[in-house]
Amino acid sequence: MKKMIAMSAALAVSAGMALAGSHGMTVRMGTEGAYPPYNFINDNGEVDGFERELGDELCKRAGLTCEWVTNEWDSIIPNLVSGNYDTIIAGMSITAERDEVIDFTQEYIPPSPSLYVALSDDADLKNGVIAAQTNTIQAAFVAESGATLVEFATPDETIAAVRNGEADAVLADSDFLKPIVAESGGELVIVDQVSIGGGVGMGLRESDTELKEKFNAAISSMKEDGTLNALIRKWFGEDAATF
């Protein structure tokens, strides 16, 4: 769901092969903690959601000890590259631009459409003001569409911008917006749908090939035995796209 600016390859080199031959080492799982149902912080102050449950199962199958780390979205790739954690598991769409800076596992959830959501179905999507989270594929799409883009650091702020009249509509992942629209009691409506970006995968430093292989094998095993599809349906609904 996200589009990052390019960064110096020197950062990737400086991070080193932190997990090469890392049998028994703790793997730090980096997430945003602010993008339900992918990831969020629950009432106990813990990381929760689809990716928490998925990540714990992947670590179990890969024989890894994992701990969870939260990081703001706009610096989530730089902090992976610099070694503050070892993976990104945060609803991140696999894109060519990101793949130039980091590496990805295979996708663990298929591509989902993005939705325009507004206070009324006659919102001006072509020439109006559209809110999107900064450094996302949605922000890039709006910037190229001819509409006026207004960016926010968190997804919740994009919804607030529509509600307070700062933006005519918000563009974000359907998986994030659908529950918000449903809970709004008719205040918010879906205006349009667009398909941008690819499937979602785990981000890793390009040097961590062993860790990538471990997680790819674990994702494959969950696809093969049906547990990944069951998990997708649990968190995104029975009509969610599955493998």
Short mmCIF file of C-alpha atoms in Angstrom, two decimals:
data_model
loop_
_atom_site.label_atom_id
_atom_site.label_comp_id
_atom_site.label_asym_id
_atom_site.label_seq_id
_atom_site.Cartn_x
_atom_site.Cartn_y
_atom_site.Cartn_z
CA MET A 1 0.00 0.00 0.00
CA LYS A 2 2.92 2.33 0.23
CA LYS A 3 5.46 4.11 -2.00
CA MET A 4 8.82 5.17 -0.59
CA ILE A 5 11.36 7.72 -1.72
CA ALA A 6 14.71 6.31 -2.86
CA MET A 7 17.56 6.04 -0.35
CA SER A 8 21.28 5.61 -0.56
CA ALA A 9 22.44 2.07 -1.14
CA ALA A 10 25.23 2.83 1.29
CA LEU A 11 22.72 2.50 4.12
CA ALA A 12 21.98 -1.05 3.10
CA VAL A 13 25.67 -1.87 3.06
CA SER A 14 26.23 -0.31 6.46
CA ALA A 15 23.48 -2.42 8.00
CA GLY A 16 25.58 -5.44 7.17
CA MET A 17 24.54 -9.03 7.15
CA ALA A 18 22.91 -8.77 10.53
CA LEU A 19 21.18 -12.11 10.33
CA ALA A 20 23.52 -14.18 8.20
CA GLY A 21 23.76 -17.56 9.84
CA SER A 22 21.42 -16.28 12.55
CA HIS A 23 20.22 -19.60 13.96
CA GLY A 24 18.68 -18.96 17.35
CA MET A 25 18.91 -15.16 17.14
CA THR A 26 15.91 -12.98 17.89
CA VAL A 27 14.27 -11.51 14.79
CA ARG A 28 12.74 -8.07 15.33
CA MET A 29 9.47 -7.71 13.43
CA GLY A 30 8.85 -4.07 12.49
CA THR A 31 5.28 -2.85 12.01
CA GLU A 32 3.32 0.40 12.12
CA GLY A 33 0.70 -0.50 14.71
CA ALA A 34 -1.80 1.94 13.23
CA TYR A 35 -3.41 0.26 10.20
CA PRO A 36 -6.22 -2.10 11.24
CA PRO A 37 -6.98 -4.83 10.45
CA TYR A 38 -3.41 -5.37 9.21
CA ASN A 39 -1.82 -4.14 12.43
CA PHE A 40 -2.86 -2.05 15.44
CA ILE A 41 -2.21 -1.60 19.14
CA ASN A 42 -4.82 -3.33 21.31
CA ASP A 43 -6.18 -2.29 24.70
CA ASN A 44 -3.27 -4.03 26.42
CA GLY A 45 -0.78 -1.91 24.49
CA GLU A 46 0.35 -4.85 22.36
CA VAL A 47 0.69 -5.24 18.59
CA ASP A 48 -2.40 -7.04 17.30
CA GLY A 49 -4.16 -7.76 14.03
CA PHE A 50 -3.77 -9.94 10.97
CA GLU A 51 -0.04 -9.38 10.67
CA ARG A 52 0.64 -10.06 14.35
CA GLU A 53 -1.10 -13.42 14.11
CA LEU A 54 0.52 -14.17 10.76
CA GLY A 55 3.99 -13.09 11.88
CA ASP A 56 3.86 -15.20 15.04
CA GLU A 57 2.87 -18.25 13.01
CA LEU A 58 5.57 -17.62 10.40
CA CYS A 59 8.21 -17.33 13.12
CA LYS A 60 6.98 -20.56 14.69
CA ARG A 61 7.15 -22.44 11.39
CA ALA A 62 10.57 -20.96 10.59
CA GLY A 63 11.93 -21.90 14.01
CA LEU A 64 12.70 -18.28 14.87
CA THR A 65 12.35 -16.31 18.08
CA CYS A 66 10.60 -13.06 17.17
CA GLU A 67 9.78 -9.83 18.98
CA TRP A 68 7.64 -6.94 17.77
CA VAL A 69 8.77 -3.36 17.22
CA THR A 70 6.58 -0.42 16.15
CA ASN A 71 7.78 2.40 13.92
CA GLU A 72 6.09 5.34 12.24
CA TRP A 73 5.27 4.65 8.61
CA ASP A 74 7.23 7.45 6.97
CA SER A 75 10.57 6.15 8.33
CA ILE A 76 9.81 2.42 8.33
CA ILE A 77 12.12 1.53 5.40
CA PRO A 78 15.08 3.69 6.52
CA ASN A 79 14.95 2.14 9.99
CA LEU A 80 14.91 -1.37 8.53
CA VAL A 81 17.93 -0.57 6.38
CA SER A 82 19.81 0.97 9.31
CA GLY A 83 19.24 -2.12 11.44
CA ASN A 84 16.65 -0.99 14.00
CA TYR A 85 14.65 -4.14 13.22
CA ASP A 86 14.94 -7.05 10.80
CA THR A 87 11.66 -7.20 8.87
CA ILE A 88 8.81 -4.96 7.83
CA ILE A 89 5.42 -6.61 8.18
CA ALA A 90 3.10 -3.64 7.84
CA GLY A 91 0.69 -3.93 4.93
CA MET A 92 3.45 -2.92 2.53
CA SER A 93 2.72 -3.44 -1.16
CA ILE A 94 5.56 -4.85 -3.22
CA THR A 95 6.63 -2.18 -5.73
CA ALA A 96 9.57 -1.78 -8.10
CA GLU A 97 10.63 1.43 -6.34
CA ARG A 98 10.84 -0.23 -2.93
CA ASP A 99 12.51 -3.29 -4.37
CA GLU A 100 15.43 -1.08 -5.38
CA VAL A 101 16.09 -0.32 -1.70
CA ILE A 102 15.00 -3.45 0.16
CA ASP A 103 14.06 -7.04 -0.64
CA PHE A 104 10.68 -8.74 -0.29
CA THR A 105 9.32 -12.16 0.48
CA GLN A 106 6.58 -13.57 -1.68
CA GLU A 107 3.20 -11.93 -1.10
CA TYR A 108 1.19 -13.09 1.90
CA ILE A 109 -2.02 -11.33 0.88
CA PRO A 110 -3.23 -10.71 -2.70
CA PRO A 111 -3.59 -7.17 -4.08
CA SER A 112 -6.65 -5.31 -2.80
CA PRO A 113 -8.34 -2.32 -4.43
CA SER A 114 -8.08 1.21 -3.09
CA LEU A 115 -11.21 3.21 -2.31
CA TYR A 116 -12.15 6.86 -2.46
CA VAL A 117 -14.27 7.65 0.59
CA ALA A 118 -16.06 10.96 1.21
CA LEU A 119 -18.98 12.55 3.06
CA SER A 120 -21.12 12.42 -0.10
CA ASP A 121 -21.08 10.46 -3.33
CA ASP A 122 -20.74 13.61 -5.45
CA ALA A 123 -17.27 14.48 -4.11
CA ASP A 124 -14.96 15.89 -6.78
CA LEU A 125 -12.27 13.24 -7.19
CA LYS A 126 -10.68 14.73 -10.30
CA ASN A 127 -10.20 18.35 -9.27
CA GLY A 128 -10.82 18.30 -5.53
CA VAL A 129 -8.57 17.89 -2.50
CA ILE A 130 -7.75 14.24 -1.75
CA ALA A 131 -6.18 13.02 1.48
CA ALA A 132 -3.72 10.12 1.60
CA GLN A 133 -1.11 8.82 3.99
CA THR A 134 2.35 10.09 3.14
CA ASN A 135 4.72 7.80 1.21
CA THR A 136 1.95 5.50 0.03
CA ILE A 137 1.01 4.21 -3.39
CA GLN A 138 -2.28 6.06 -2.92
CA ALA A 139 -0.50 9.39 -2.37
CA ALA A 140 1.51 8.83 -5.54
CA PHE A 141 -1.65 7.96 -7.48
CA VAL A 142 -3.42 11.14 -6.34
CA ALA A 143 -0.37 13.27 -7.15
CA GLU A 144 -0.46 12.01 -10.73
CA SER A 145 -4.25 12.23 -11.10
CA GLY A 146 -4.58 16.01 -11.33
CA ALA A 147 -6.36 16.34 -7.98
CA THR A 148 -4.79 18.27 -5.10
CA LEU A 149 -2.98 15.93 -2.73
CA VAL A 150 -2.86 16.58 1.01
CA GLU A 151 -0.69 14.10 2.91
CA PHE A 152 -0.81 13.01 6.54
CA ALA A 153 1.56 10.97 8.67
CA THR A 154 -1.08 8.53 9.93
CA PRO A 155 -4.12 6.89 8.32
CA ASP A 156 -6.44 8.15 11.06
CA GLU A 157 -5.52 11.73 10.15
CA THR A 158 -6.68 11.18 6.56
CA ILE A 159 -10.14 10.22 7.81
CA ALA A 160 -10.23 13.23 10.13
CA ALA A 161 -9.35 15.50 7.20
CA VAL A 162 -12.47 14.36 5.34
CA ARG A 163 -14.68 14.71 8.39
CA ASN A 164 -13.48 18.23 9.21
CA GLY A 165 -13.69 19.46 5.61
CA GLU A 166 -9.96 19.73 5.03
CA ALA A 167 -10.22 17.19 2.19
CA ASP A 168 -13.02 16.25 -0.20
CA ALA A 169 -12.16 12.55 -0.04
CA VAL A 170 -9.55 10.06 1.16
CA LEU A 171 -7.86 7.38 -0.93
CA ALA A 172 -6.63 4.31 0.96
CA ASP A 173 -6.73 0.50 0.98
CA SER A 174 -10.23 -0.96 0.91
CA ASP A 175 -9.32 -3.29 3.79
CA PHE A 176 -8.68 -0.25 5.98
CA LEU A 177 -11.58 1.92 4.80
CA LYS A 178 -14.47 -0.56 4.58
CA PRO A 179 -14.83 -1.10 8.35
CA ILE A 180 -14.59 2.65 8.96
CA VAL A 181 -17.36 3.33 6.43
CA ALA A 182 -19.51 0.56 7.93
CA GLU A 183 -19.09 1.97 11.43
CA SER A 184 -19.78 5.58 10.38
CA GLY A 185 -23.55 5.15 10.32
CA GLY A 186 -23.86 6.60 6.83
CA GLU A 187 -21.62 9.60 7.48
CA LEU A 188 -18.94 8.27 5.11
CA VAL A 189 -19.62 6.74 1.69
CA ILE A 190 -17.56 4.87 -0.88
CA VAL A 191 -17.36 6.99 -4.02
CA ASP A 192 -15.05 5.03 -6.33
CA GLN A 193 -12.58 2.15 -6.50
CA VAL A 194 -9.20 1.92 -8.23
CA SER A 195 -6.63 -0.85 -8.54
CA ILE A 196 -3.05 0.22 -7.77
CA GLY A 197 -0.06 -1.62 -6.37
CA GLY A 198 0.70 -5.29 -6.01
CA GLY A 199 0.35 -7.86 -3.27
CA VAL A 200 1.68 -7.36 0.25
CA GLY A 201 4.95 -8.96 1.38
CA MET A 202 7.51 -8.79 4.16
CA GLY A 203 10.33 -6.32 3.63
CA LEU A 204 13.90 -7.33 4.49
CA ARG A 205 17.40 -5.98 3.99
CA GLU A 206 18.82 -7.18 0.69
CA SER A 207 21.69 -8.90 2.53
CA ASP A 208 19.39 -11.10 4.63
CA THR A 209 18.92 -13.86 2.07
CA GLU A 210 18.79 -16.66 4.66
CA LEU A 211 16.00 -14.94 6.58
CA LYS A 212 14.08 -14.33 3.36
CA GLU A 213 14.31 -18.03 2.48
CA LYS A 214 13.04 -19.02 5.92
CA PHE A 215 10.02 -16.74 5.72
CA ASN A 216 9.28 -17.69 2.11
CA ALA A 217 9.21 -21.36 3.09
CA ALA A 218 6.89 -20.58 6.01
CA ILE A 219 4.54 -18.52 3.82
CA SER A 220 4.46 -21.31 1.23
CA SER A 221 3.58 -23.89 3.89
CA MET A 222 0.69 -21.72 5.13
CA LYS A 223 -0.59 -21.33 1.57
CA GLU A 224 -0.36 -25.07 0.96
CA ASP A 225 -2.22 -26.17 4.09
CA GLY A 226 -4.92 -23.51 3.84
CA THR A 227 -4.11 -21.72 7.09
CA LEU A 228 -3.15 -18.48 5.32
CA ASN A 229 -6.49 -18.27 3.50
CA ALA A 230 -8.31 -18.99 6.77
CA LEU A 231 -6.39 -16.20 8.48
CA ILE A 232 -7.18 -13.75 5.65
CA ARG A 233 -10.89 -14.56 5.91
CA LYS A 234 -10.79 -14.21 9.71
CA TRP A 235 -9.43 -10.67 9.57
CA PHE A 236 -10.78 -9.35 6.24
CA GLY A 237 -14.06 -11.20 5.85
CA GLU A 238 -15.39 -14.19 3.94
CA ASP A 239 -15.41 -12.27 0.64
CA ALA A 240 -11.72 -11.28 0.87
CA ALA A 241 -9.38 -12.22 -1.96
CA THR A 242 -7.42 -15.38 -1.11
CA PHE A 243 -4.80 -17.64 -2.66
#
